Amino acid sequence: MGHMTAVANTPTSLNTDNDIESADFTTEMTLAHDTSVSGGLRVSNGESAVKCHQRTQSVYYMPHHGVLRPDSVSTKLRVVFDGSCVTTLGKSLNDFLHIGAKIQLDITDVLLYVRQHQYIVSTDIEKMFRQINVHPDDWDLQRILWFNNNKEITPYHLTTVTYGTRSAPFLAVRVLQQLLEDEGKNYPLAVPALKYGRYVDDIFGGADNTSELKAIANQLKQICTAGGFPLAKWQSNSEEVLNFISPAGACDEPHQLGDCTSKLLGLYWHAKSDNLRFIMKSHSDNQNKSSKRTILSEVAQIFDPLGFLSPLTIKAKMLLQELWLQKIGWDHHVPSKVLQSWQSLQLELQQIDTLNIPRWINTSKATNCEFHGFCDASQLAMAAAIYVTVHSASGEKLTTLLCAKTKVAPLKRLTIPRLELSAALLLSKLITYVKATLQVDAQSTTLWTDSLVTLTWIRSHASRWKDYVRNRVVNIQ
């Protein structure tokens, strides 16, 4: 595929005498070299360019191995490069690379965007990192060793952005941002999908009707092609859109959406029913010999960014808090009482695959909606949940759970009114985030609590109360 090339004039000894640490990294650093790509930052002329050339004379060899993923539809064997492998001087390439600014969208941002459109289309940038070239001056910092046909060790340059280096995620997203700046004016319908519906190499576009969605999908193809990013694995809840954009590229059977289940950012999206679902892997082998380590490992595998499983995940959080309080070792058997609670929770978790959560929240350009948030607390935990009620043109009301958030109570004992106030603060932060992220004009927003004490605190001037109450009331107000 042209993603690597043999090293010309191979050194006689493949060692680390000319190690990465000997390089002069104090000279001018740039994001790009003298390229013809629009928007690229250039190395300035003169002495800095000479220093930059000298800087890249260092050589770094990355170990690599394969990761087998039998469940993957496209890439069953993924090659992983280890940019964190230290050299004989105790430093790695990643020690000298910057991570870059946070320009990636959060998963919850994208999921909220995806839920507001009646029809959606999803696609995946094929080999995203590998579509971005690295300047030849930096190739020596991305070398690997490979056996040629004569079983001789041969050094190669990796010529593209490489998965396993610290800067790779930033560089990939930054290139997409530049593509949006350069070509967005030519493909305006694709801009919202790339701006709000992009998560790493996944892109989601949405519309209120299929004709508009087809136009969005078409422009997505065109703008990504302009940047050298081929799109694959198209999915949609509309068979008409799928047949238009990718008649031979959706799932294994492109015209039968019934068996088409794709993973949507950690959730599973069943396109035909347009529902979000969870799939929990069974860990029956460990049920009678659980330790703090195995329990924490299984709880960490629950990916629920929108809080649909909050009634279960809060139980898991409380269980972990109890394990920490009892100061149990990582690999020691947990007490029988804790084990019974964990086994009961496991049985509940194994039933979450029966849940079907509507992806679409019934919003459109022609509907009016209201936000309703609820908060509550107990001595052990607190929670907040937000619902959206949509008024259709026919006068029908439809209410959908939008998202939820839970939190265990602090170890220091607090009164119930103070815990209820903390839950109200949790809700106020959640609704502020939702309203800023979700592109919906709400007619009204109502937040509910069953604590009259909390309501009295919030409705009064914050200066009347002591520090704990005052600080939270100020934030809520």
Steps between C-alpha positions, in 0.01 A plus 500: 500500500803729502480559873865405551814497292839329531777711650758604242868472596432275796748551787739210550398457863144536623566638846409807696837681478320777308218501752196724516624662820807639324276718285473873551134536600550854624486642147191635332211250494231510231187304416584453135785555257523675165205325340246600241203410720283802567504621857820314592747677727840548342853475635648847486792564267866523592670359806182352652443281195858373523456422869172325424680280247773421751241421764349222291828317439429294813360153450232322701382143447147409609413144599172376357259216556159385382175513696243243387135608521279222360183707561616785277318539170783666306839472674531167678877537542609847606869590509602698808826697514665571835617860504548474878772236480812643668842498334833416662507856636171446683290729277233428240363694203182576694707664773585776251164531326226738611147359540349814347204710603164336579307549179313170512127502573375308802302185433194640674511808273478280192233269643275794589546634146414160353180467704332819376454400132231267371724356228871449545788363300831381642828428329858424586820651360697208365849476658472860616851548641656329201344748257714783642859528378792587724771726360807301377726692741325320787499149353813398692305540824249241373715203404414135544688177435360240260615177340540513123446206265851373580424496874734794554417776745418812297419845640195682367364852538137546600390787278160583653358601840551195717265355760704464818662842501376763747424763240310276256142564628553877507658507154217299346225721645697816421526395135122445489450846648725646232305314233182654639653849485633453146207318337201564728372791291474266199305233689284688756265209571792287622627761746262421795578128478877562508469771763255343747465135393865394479674278753852395396436312172121469537275758333125539553261712300133559565192660343121518532437337162673251272555737207697739719695212654597369154639843413696508828644153441597591145682814611670307780642267239617791286667704775680196644613397153640851453717440808601148403280326758303206349178417688378148576251305716196715424199457727158664508154445642366573151532229237438763232806698613715187519410395147584850379835551668641149532306227321774244569666623815265478800561209737521151355160513332447858385130467413391318813519727801343249737827322577704817487624593847785747516683640799420868552777648716486219755125453469345261254266653248244278331433690181169343401328561834710816553567405862807522719593180680759367743681168483666376817755220479450224752769439763347192660843343566581760764169512685607292801857631530463873456762742629516879503707483182254281305197703617663830402603352165144393417346828617748695287374318190153653534495783247198719559584862412138623505410331828226267373619232743526734800275285727756221458827691472435690823469164678840405358651831618363450851637145504846625404484768767420234759799292384731799545360570848568141608863535379496166319809404300480499122508120465342396830159336501225746585274438804196280443255791543678703233523194277124446521436863403742469209345175374155657517624799301661269243167327441338837436781609266459186294143609422586842359505359147117492524492881519400688186555875526361719219785684330285786369352734761221610259639849443493678164495854366120508521460382860502677835664342799543537875782385727415344836773408744464298820742459788496294816736375768532243775758437769699291250466670162354781292365514145374737232301417186384716211198430280386681187128538427423569134173655380429385146300697243203267561494589870650171618748501791798265503745481790844339476786451743787712370780427745573438867788526744569339836747554779573317825462698820825622658654289776447781748145472626270780382140580585233407247421868417866563418512189283182615324669836437802322352263304274343830390846631413567181302176557305570868435842415354349223287221718356750780427714255303201351315359839395842614380559178303160402364399717206135530601305813596304408811181688587559448870734332746374373836717339766335296773596399853290351780697685769331817628815589694703491179243718323510751785878519484503548123225765496669712766806723478812287540656732760246380758655153524820342630789411268387153391151611403605843372758367254257254345212747487725752320591237241140393448372857469 
